Coordinates of C-alpha atoms and ligand atoms in Angstrom, one line a residue:
X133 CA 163.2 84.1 0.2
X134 CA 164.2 81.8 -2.5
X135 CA 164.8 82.8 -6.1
X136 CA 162.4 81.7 -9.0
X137 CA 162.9 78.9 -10.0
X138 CA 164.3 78.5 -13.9
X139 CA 161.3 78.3 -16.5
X140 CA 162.2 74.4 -17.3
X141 CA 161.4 73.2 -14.0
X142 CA 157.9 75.1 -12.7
X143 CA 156.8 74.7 -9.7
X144 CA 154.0 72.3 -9.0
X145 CA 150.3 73.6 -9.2
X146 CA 148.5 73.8 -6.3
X147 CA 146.5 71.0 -5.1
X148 CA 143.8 72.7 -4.6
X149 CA 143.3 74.4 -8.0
X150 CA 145.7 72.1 -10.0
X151 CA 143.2 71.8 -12.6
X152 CA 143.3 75.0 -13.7
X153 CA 146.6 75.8 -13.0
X154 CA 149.8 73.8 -15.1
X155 CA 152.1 75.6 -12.7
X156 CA 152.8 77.3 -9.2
X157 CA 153.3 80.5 -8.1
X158 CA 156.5 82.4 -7.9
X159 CA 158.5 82.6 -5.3
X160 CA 157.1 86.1 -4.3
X161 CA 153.6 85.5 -5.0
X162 CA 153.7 82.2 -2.8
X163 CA 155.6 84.8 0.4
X164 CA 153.0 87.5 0.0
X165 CA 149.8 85.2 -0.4
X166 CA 150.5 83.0 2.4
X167 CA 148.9 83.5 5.7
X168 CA 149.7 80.7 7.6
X169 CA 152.3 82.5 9.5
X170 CA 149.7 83.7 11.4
X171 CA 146.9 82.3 10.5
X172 CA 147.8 79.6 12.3
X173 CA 146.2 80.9 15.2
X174 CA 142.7 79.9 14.0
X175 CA 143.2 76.2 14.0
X176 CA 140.7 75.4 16.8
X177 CA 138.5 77.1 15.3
X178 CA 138.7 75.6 11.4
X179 CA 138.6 72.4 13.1
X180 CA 135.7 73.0 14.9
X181 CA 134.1 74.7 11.8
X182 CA 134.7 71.7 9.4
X183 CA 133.2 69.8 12.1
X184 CA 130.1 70.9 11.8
X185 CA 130.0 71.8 8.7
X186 CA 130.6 67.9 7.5
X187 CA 128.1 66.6 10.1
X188 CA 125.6 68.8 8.4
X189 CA 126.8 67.9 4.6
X190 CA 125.7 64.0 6.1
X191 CA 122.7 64.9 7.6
X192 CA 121.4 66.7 4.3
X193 CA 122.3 63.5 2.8
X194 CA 125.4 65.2 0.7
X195 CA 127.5 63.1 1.4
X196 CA 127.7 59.6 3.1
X197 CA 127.5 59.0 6.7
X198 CA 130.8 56.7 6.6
X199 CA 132.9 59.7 5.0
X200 CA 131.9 62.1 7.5
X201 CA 132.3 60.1 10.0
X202 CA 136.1 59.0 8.6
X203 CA 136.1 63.1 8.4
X204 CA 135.3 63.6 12.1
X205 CA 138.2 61.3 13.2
X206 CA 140.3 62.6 10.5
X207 CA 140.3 66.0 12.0
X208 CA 140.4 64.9 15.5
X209 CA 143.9 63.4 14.7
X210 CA 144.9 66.4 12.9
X211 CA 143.7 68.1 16.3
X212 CA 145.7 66.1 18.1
X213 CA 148.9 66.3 15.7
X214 CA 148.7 70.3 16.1
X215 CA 148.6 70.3 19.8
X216 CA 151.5 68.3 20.2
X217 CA 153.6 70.0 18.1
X218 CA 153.7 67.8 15.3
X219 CA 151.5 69.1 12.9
X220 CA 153.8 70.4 9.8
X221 CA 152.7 73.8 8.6
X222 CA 153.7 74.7 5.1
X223 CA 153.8 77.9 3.4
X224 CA 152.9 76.3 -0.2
X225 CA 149.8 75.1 1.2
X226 CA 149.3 79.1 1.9
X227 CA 147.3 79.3 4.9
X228 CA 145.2 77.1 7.6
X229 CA 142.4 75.7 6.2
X230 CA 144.4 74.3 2.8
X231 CA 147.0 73.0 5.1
X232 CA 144.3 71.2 7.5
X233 CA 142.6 70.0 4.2
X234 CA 145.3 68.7 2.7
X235 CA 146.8 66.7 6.0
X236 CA 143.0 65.2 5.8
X237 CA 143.3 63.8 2.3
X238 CA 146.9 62.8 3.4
X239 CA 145.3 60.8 6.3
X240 CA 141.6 59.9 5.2
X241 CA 141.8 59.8 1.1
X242 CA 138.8 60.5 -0.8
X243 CA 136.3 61.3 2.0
X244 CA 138.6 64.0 2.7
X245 CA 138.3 65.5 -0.9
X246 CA 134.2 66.0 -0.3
X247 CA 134.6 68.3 2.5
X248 CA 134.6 71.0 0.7
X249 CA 131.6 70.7 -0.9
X250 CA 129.5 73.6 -0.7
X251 CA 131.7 76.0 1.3
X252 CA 134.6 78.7 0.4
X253 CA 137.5 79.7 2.6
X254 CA 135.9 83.2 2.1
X255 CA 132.8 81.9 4.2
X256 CA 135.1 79.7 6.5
X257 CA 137.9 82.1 7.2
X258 CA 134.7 84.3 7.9
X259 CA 133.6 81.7 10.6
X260 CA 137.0 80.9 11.8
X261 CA 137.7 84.6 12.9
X262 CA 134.3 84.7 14.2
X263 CA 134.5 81.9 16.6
X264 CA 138.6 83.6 17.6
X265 CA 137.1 87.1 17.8
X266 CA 134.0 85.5 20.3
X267 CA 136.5 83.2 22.1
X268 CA 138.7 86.1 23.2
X269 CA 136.0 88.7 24.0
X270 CA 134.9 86.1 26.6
X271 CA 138.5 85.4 27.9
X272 CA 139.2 89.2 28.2
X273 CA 135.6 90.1 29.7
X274 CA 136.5 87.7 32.8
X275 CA 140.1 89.8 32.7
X276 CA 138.0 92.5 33.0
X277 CA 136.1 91.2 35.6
X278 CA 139.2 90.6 37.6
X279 CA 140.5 93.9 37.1
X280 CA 137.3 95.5 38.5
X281 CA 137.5 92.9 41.7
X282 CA 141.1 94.4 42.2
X283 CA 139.7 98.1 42.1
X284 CA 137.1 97.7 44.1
X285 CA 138.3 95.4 46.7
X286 CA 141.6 98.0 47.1
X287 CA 138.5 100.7 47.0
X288 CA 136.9 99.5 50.0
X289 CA 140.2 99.2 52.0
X290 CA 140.8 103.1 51.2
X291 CA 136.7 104.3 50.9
X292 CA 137.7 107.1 53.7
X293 CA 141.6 107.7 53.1
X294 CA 141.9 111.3 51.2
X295 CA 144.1 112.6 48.4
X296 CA 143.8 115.4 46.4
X297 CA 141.9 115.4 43.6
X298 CA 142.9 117.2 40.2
X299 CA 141.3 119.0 37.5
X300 CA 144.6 120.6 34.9
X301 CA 146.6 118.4 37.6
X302 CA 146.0 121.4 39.4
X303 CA 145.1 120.7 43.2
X304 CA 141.2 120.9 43.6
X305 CA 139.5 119.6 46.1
X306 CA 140.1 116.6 48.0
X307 CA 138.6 113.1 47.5
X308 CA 139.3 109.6 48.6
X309 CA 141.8 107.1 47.1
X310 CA 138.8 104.9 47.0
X311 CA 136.6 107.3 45.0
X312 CA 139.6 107.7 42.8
X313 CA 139.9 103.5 42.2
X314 CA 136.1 103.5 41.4
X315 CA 135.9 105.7 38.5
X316 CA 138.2 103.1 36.8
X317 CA 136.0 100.8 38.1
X318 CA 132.8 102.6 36.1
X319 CA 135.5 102.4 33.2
X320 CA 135.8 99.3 32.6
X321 CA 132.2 98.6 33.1
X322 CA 131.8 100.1 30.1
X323 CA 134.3 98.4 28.2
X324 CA 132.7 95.0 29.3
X325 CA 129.9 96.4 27.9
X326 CA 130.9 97.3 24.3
X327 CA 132.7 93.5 24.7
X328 CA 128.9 92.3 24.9
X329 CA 127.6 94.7 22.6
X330 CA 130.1 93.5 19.6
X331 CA 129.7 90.1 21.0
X332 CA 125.9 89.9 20.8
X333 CA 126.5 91.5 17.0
X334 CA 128.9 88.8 15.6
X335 CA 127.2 86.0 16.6
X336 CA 125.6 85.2 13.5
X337 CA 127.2 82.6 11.1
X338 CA 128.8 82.7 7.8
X339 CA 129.1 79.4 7.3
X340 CA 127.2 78.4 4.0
X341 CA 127.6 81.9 2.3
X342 CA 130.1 79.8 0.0
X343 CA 132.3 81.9 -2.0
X344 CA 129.8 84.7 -1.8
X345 CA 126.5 83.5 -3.5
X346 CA 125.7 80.7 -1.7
X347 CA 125.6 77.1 -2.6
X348 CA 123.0 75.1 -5.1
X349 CA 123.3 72.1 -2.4
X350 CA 120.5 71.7 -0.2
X351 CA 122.6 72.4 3.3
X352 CA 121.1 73.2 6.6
X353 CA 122.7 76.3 7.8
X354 CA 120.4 76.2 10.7
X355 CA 122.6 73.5 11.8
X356 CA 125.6 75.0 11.8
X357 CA 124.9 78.0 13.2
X358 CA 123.6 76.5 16.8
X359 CA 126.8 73.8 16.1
X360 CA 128.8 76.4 16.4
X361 CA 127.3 77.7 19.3
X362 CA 125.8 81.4 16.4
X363 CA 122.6 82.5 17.3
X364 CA 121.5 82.6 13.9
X365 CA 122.8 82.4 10.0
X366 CA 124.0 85.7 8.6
X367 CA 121.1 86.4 6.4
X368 CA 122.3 87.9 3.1
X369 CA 125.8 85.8 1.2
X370 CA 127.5 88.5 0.2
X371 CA 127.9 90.4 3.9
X372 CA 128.6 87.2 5.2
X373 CA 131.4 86.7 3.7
X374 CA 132.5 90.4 3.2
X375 CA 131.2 92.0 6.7
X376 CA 134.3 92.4 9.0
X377 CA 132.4 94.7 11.5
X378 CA 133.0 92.3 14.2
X379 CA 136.7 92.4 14.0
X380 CA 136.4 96.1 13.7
X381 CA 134.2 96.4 16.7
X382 CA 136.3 94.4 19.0
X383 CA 139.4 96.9 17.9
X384 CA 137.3 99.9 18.4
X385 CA 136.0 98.2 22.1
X386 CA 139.7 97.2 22.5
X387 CA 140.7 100.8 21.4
X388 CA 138.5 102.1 24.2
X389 CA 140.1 99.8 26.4
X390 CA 143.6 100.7 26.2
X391 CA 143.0 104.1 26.8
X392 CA 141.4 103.4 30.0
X393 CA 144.2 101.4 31.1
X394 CA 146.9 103.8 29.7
X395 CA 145.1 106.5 32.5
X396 CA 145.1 104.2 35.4
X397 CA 148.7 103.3 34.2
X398 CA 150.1 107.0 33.8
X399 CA 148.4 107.9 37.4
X400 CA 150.0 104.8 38.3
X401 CA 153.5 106.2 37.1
X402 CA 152.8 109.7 38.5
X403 CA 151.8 108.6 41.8
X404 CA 155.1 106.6 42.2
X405 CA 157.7 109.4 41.4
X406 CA 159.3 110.6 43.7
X407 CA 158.0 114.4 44.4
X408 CA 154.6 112.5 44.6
X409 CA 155.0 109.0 46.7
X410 CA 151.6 108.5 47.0
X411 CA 151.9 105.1 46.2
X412 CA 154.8 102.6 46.2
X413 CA 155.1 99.3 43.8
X414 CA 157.1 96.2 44.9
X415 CA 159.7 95.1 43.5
X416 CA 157.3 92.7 41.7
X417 CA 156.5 95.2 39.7
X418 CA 159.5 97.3 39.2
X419 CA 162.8 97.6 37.9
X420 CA 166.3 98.6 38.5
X421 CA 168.3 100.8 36.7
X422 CA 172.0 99.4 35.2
X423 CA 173.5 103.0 36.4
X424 CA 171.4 104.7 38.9
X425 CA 171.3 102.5 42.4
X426 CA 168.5 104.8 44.2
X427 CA 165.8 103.8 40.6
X428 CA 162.7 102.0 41.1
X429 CA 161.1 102.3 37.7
X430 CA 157.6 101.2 36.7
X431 CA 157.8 99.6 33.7
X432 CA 155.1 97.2 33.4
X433 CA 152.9 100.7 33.6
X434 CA 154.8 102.3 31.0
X435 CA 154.1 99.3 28.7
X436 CA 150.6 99.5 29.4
X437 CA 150.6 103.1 29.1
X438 CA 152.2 102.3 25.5
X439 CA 150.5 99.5 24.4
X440 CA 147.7 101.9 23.6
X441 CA 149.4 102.8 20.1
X442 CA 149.4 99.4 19.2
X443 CA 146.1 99.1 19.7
X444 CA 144.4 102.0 18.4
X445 CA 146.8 101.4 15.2
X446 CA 145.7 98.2 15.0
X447 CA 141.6 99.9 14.3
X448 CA 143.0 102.3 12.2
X449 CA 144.9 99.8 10.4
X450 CA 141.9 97.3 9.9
X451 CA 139.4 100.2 8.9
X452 CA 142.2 101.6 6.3
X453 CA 142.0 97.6 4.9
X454 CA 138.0 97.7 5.0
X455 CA 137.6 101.0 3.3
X456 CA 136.1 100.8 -0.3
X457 CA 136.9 97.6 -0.6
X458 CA 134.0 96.0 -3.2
X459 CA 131.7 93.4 -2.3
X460 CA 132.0 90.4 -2.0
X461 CA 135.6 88.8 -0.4
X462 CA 138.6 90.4 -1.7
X463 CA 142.2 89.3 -0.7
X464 CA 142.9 92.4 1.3
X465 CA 140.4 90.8 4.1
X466 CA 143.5 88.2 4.7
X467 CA 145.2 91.6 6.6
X468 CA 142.3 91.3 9.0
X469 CA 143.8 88.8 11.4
X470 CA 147.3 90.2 12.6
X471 CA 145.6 93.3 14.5
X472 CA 143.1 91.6 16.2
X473 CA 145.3 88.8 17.2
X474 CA 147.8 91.7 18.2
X475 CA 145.1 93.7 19.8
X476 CA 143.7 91.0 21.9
X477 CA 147.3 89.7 23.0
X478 CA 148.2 93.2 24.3
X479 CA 145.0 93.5 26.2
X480 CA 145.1 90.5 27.7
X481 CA 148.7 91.4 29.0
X482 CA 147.8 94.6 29.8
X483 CA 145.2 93.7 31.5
X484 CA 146.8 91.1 34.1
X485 CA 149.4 93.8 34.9
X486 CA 147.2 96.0 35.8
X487 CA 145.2 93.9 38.0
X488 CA 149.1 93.0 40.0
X489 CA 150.0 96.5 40.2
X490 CA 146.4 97.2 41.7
X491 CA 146.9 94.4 43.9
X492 CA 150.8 95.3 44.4
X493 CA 150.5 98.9 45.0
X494 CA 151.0 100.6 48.5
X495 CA 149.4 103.6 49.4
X496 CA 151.1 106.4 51.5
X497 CA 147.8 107.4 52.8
X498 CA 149.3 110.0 55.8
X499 CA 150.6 111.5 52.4
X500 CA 147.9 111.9 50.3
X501 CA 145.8 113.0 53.3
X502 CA 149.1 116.1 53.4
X503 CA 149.0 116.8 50.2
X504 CA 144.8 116.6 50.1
X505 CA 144.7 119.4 52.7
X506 CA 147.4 121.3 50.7
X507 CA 146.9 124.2 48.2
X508 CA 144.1 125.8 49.4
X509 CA 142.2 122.4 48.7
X510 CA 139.3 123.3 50.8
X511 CA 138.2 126.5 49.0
X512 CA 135.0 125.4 47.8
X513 CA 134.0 124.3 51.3
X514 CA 134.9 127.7 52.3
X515 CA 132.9 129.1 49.4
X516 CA 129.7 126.9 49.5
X517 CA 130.0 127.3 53.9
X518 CA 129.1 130.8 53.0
X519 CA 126.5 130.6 51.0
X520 CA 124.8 128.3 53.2
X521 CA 125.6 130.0 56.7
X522 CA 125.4 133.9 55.3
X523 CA 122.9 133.0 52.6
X524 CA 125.7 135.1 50.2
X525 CA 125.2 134.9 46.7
X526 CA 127.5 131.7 45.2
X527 CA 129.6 134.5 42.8
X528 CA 129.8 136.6 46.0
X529 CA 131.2 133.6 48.1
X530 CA 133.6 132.9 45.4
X531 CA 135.2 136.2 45.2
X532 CA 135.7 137.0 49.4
X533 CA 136.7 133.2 49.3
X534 CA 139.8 134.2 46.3
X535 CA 140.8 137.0 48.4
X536 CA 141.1 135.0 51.6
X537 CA 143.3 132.6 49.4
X538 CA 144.9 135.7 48.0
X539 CA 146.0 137.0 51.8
X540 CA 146.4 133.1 53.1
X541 CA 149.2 133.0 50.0
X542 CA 150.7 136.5 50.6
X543 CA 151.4 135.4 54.5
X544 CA 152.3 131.5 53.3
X545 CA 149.9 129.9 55.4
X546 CA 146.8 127.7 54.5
X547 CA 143.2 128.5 54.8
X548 CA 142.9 127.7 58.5
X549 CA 146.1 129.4 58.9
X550 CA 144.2 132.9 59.0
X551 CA 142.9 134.4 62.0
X552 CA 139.2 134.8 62.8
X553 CA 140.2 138.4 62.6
X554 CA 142.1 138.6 59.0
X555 CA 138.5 136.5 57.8
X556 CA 136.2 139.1 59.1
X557 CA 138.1 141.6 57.8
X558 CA 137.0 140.3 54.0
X559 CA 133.7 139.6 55.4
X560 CA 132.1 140.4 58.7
X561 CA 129.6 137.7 59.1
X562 CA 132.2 134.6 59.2
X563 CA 132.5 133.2 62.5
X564 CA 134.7 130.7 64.3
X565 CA 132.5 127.7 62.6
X566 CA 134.1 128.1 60.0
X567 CA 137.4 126.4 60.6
X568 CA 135.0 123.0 60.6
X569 CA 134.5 122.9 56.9
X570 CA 138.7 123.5 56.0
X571 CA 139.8 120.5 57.1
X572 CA 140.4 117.8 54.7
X573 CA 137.6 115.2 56.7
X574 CA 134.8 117.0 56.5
X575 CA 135.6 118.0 53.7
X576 CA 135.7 114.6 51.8
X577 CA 132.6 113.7 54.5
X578 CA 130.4 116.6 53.3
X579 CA 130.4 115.4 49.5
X580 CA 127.4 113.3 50.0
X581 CA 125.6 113.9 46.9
X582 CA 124.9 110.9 44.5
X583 CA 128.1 109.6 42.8
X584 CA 130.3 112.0 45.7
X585 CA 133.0 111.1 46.9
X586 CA 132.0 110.7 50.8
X587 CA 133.3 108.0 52.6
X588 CA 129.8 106.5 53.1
X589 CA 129.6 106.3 49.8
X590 CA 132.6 105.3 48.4
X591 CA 131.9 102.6 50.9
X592 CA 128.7 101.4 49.5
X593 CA 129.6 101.5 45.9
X594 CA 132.5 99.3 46.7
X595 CA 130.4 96.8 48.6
X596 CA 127.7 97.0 45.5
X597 CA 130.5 96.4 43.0
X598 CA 132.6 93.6 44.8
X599 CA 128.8 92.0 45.4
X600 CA 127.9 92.6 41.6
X601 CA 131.3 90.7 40.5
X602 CA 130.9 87.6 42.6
Ligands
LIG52 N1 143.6 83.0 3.8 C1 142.5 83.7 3.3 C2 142.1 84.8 4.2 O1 142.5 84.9 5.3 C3 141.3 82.7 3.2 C4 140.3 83.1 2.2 C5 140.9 83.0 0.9 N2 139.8 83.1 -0.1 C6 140.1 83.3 -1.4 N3 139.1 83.5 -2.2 N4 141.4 83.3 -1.9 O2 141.4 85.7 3.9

């Protein structure tokens, strides 16, 4: 930070308002205003705005063929500059669109002052982080995509393999790994879908709100819009440039997200400790420890598992920004763009290490099949094996089936541990059949219903999802 500078040598005013202004900003107002630090980000997407926008301005006849064609080229070397590194950014210029303006009058003269006519940065930055906002929901829905292939192509490998499944973390009754991989799968389903959802929402265009009342110039906004690939112009000036639902959306969608991943990432974690070892991760995706020889630690879960604060702070943060603020633009809307570019980076990351764990991970699956059959796992099939052989009441079931758990405990021995004998003692009618339904197999092969977790279908829901996702 540098110090003001003495009062008999100002600053000079800014370009772009230097006819109002006799002088510049201090020091301090120039560091907190400025934006292109980061807004930097959305040059693609200013370019691609003031493209259309000055092909339009010629169209309507506002201004002359030859500037907006000296503008096209204009930007394409600016373009060009920026992507090879030797654009100059300054912080006096305050953020990207004055600084890509100003380079144009630098190169172009003249024609380069008349592209502003009859737009704002309130309804270009509006654009801009429109156009970023669309761009990235369709680079993390194909992430998504991936993610799902992984899942379900890892869930069709495993459809039949068992594990115990949990409720309280607790041991209740088994399931297969593939079942398990699935759900995630259903998960992020979802999240594509509230991707779309916001998606379909912010593609509308700003462009041509102006500042916030629109513009006396007789512009085609029409044009624009399907320019810039917007289904249709936002309808009413003042939301245009004011609404920042979109960006909030794709927090709230990227929110969801995170938390999804941060489960699959904790399970990911548990699963690879050592009194578990249901799964092991390679070296890949692991790491040492300075001190301790025997660690394998898995860190890229643990930052997925924790990139979930970021993300959910980034929503809060936006939505503290947005509330009662007044219409139309204020300056607070400039704090828009660091969360979603922060959101959207720690996605995407967390996204493709989830997808090379999936792909990484080995399961133990003579393990999980132990530890399915473990802790009186099979109780319910017990249970439900008496209701449907001895026509007992469900409740009834349930209690002979918690002593028989009770006296299996007392003597340390599983369910099919017990004799015939020490069953018919709890209740006469159970016969030698019943050591079918306790092991872990028939278990998993007898959960047939819709959505269970039966082999067969685990199977076919993998097949219908790897077919679905190409
Ligand atoms: N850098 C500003 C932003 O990101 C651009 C819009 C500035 N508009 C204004 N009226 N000062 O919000």
């Amino acid at each position: 930070m540098t110090a003001d500078p003495s009062p008999d040598t100002p600053p000079a005013a800014n370009l772009q308002w230097g006819g109002r202004f006799a002088a510049g900003p201090a020091a301090i107002m120039a560091e907190i205003n400025a934006s292109i630090g980061f807004d930097r980000k959305l040059w693609r997407q200013d370019i691609r705005g003031s493209l259309a926008h000055a092909a339009m301005l010629a169209h309507v006849g506002v201004i002359s063929a030859e500037d907006a064609s000296a503008i096209t080229d204009g930007l394409g070397a600016i373009a060009a500059e920026i992507e090879a590194g030797r654009f100059v950014f300054d912080a006096a210029l305050e953020d990207i669109h004055m600084n890509i303006e100003a380079r144009l009058v630098a190169r172009i003269g003249e024609a380069g002052k008349r592209l502003h006519t009859a737009r704002s940065r309130n309804d270009q930055v509006a654009t801009d982080l429109r156009l970023w906002v669309r761009d990235a929901i369709d680079g993390l829905d194909a992430q998504l995509a991936e993610l799902m292939r992984a899942l379900a192509s890892r869930a069709a490998e495993h459809a039949a393999d068992a594990m115990p499944g949990f409720t309280h973390l607790q041991t209740a009754q088994p399931v297969t790994f593939g079942h398990h991989l699935l759900a995630y799968v259903e998960m992020l389903a979802r999240d594509r879908g509230r991707l779309t959802g916001a998606r379909a929402r912010l593609n509308e265009c700003p462009l041509g709100a102006a500042a916030l009342a629109g513009t006396s110039f007789p512009i085609d906004r029409a044009m624009t819009a399907a320019a810039l690939g917007f289904d249709r112009p936002m309808a009413n000036s003042l939301d245009a440039v004011s609404d920042r639902d979109f960006a909030l959306e794709f927090l709230a969608a990227a929110a969801i997200g995170a938390m999804h991943l941060s489960r699959l990432a904790e399970e990911i974690i548990v699963w690879c400790s050592a009194p578990f070892r249901f799964i092991a991760l390679s070296d890949a995706y692991t790491t040492g420890s300075s001190i301790m020889p025997q660690k394998r630690n898995p860190d890229a879960a643990e930052l997925v598992r924790a990139k979930t604060g970021r993300m959910a702070g980034a929503l809060l943060g936006l939505l503290m920004v947005m509330k009662g603020l007044p219409l139309a633009y204020a300056k607070d809307m400039q704090e828009d763009k660091e969360p979603v570019f922060d959101a959207a980076e720690a996605w995407a990351l967390a996204l493709a290490a989830c997808a090379g764990m999936v792909r990484d991970l080995r399961p133990d699956t003579d393990r999980m099949a132990a530890f399915a059959g473990a802790g009186f796992a099979t109780a319910t099939d017990l249970a439900d094996w008496l209701v449907r052989r001895l026509r007992l009441p469900f409740r009834t079931a349930h209690h002979v089936t918690g002593r028989l758990v009770a006296r299996a405990e007392a003597r340390g021995v599983d369910l099919a541990g017990l004799s015939l004998a020490e069953m018919q003692a709890e209740e006469a009618g159970i016969t030698a059949e019943v050591f079918a339904v306790l092991d872990v197999a028939s278990s998993v092969a007898s959960r047939a219903s819709l959505g269970g977790t039966a082999p067969a279908n685990v199977a076919r829901e993998a097949a219908r999802w790897l077919a679905a996702l190409g």
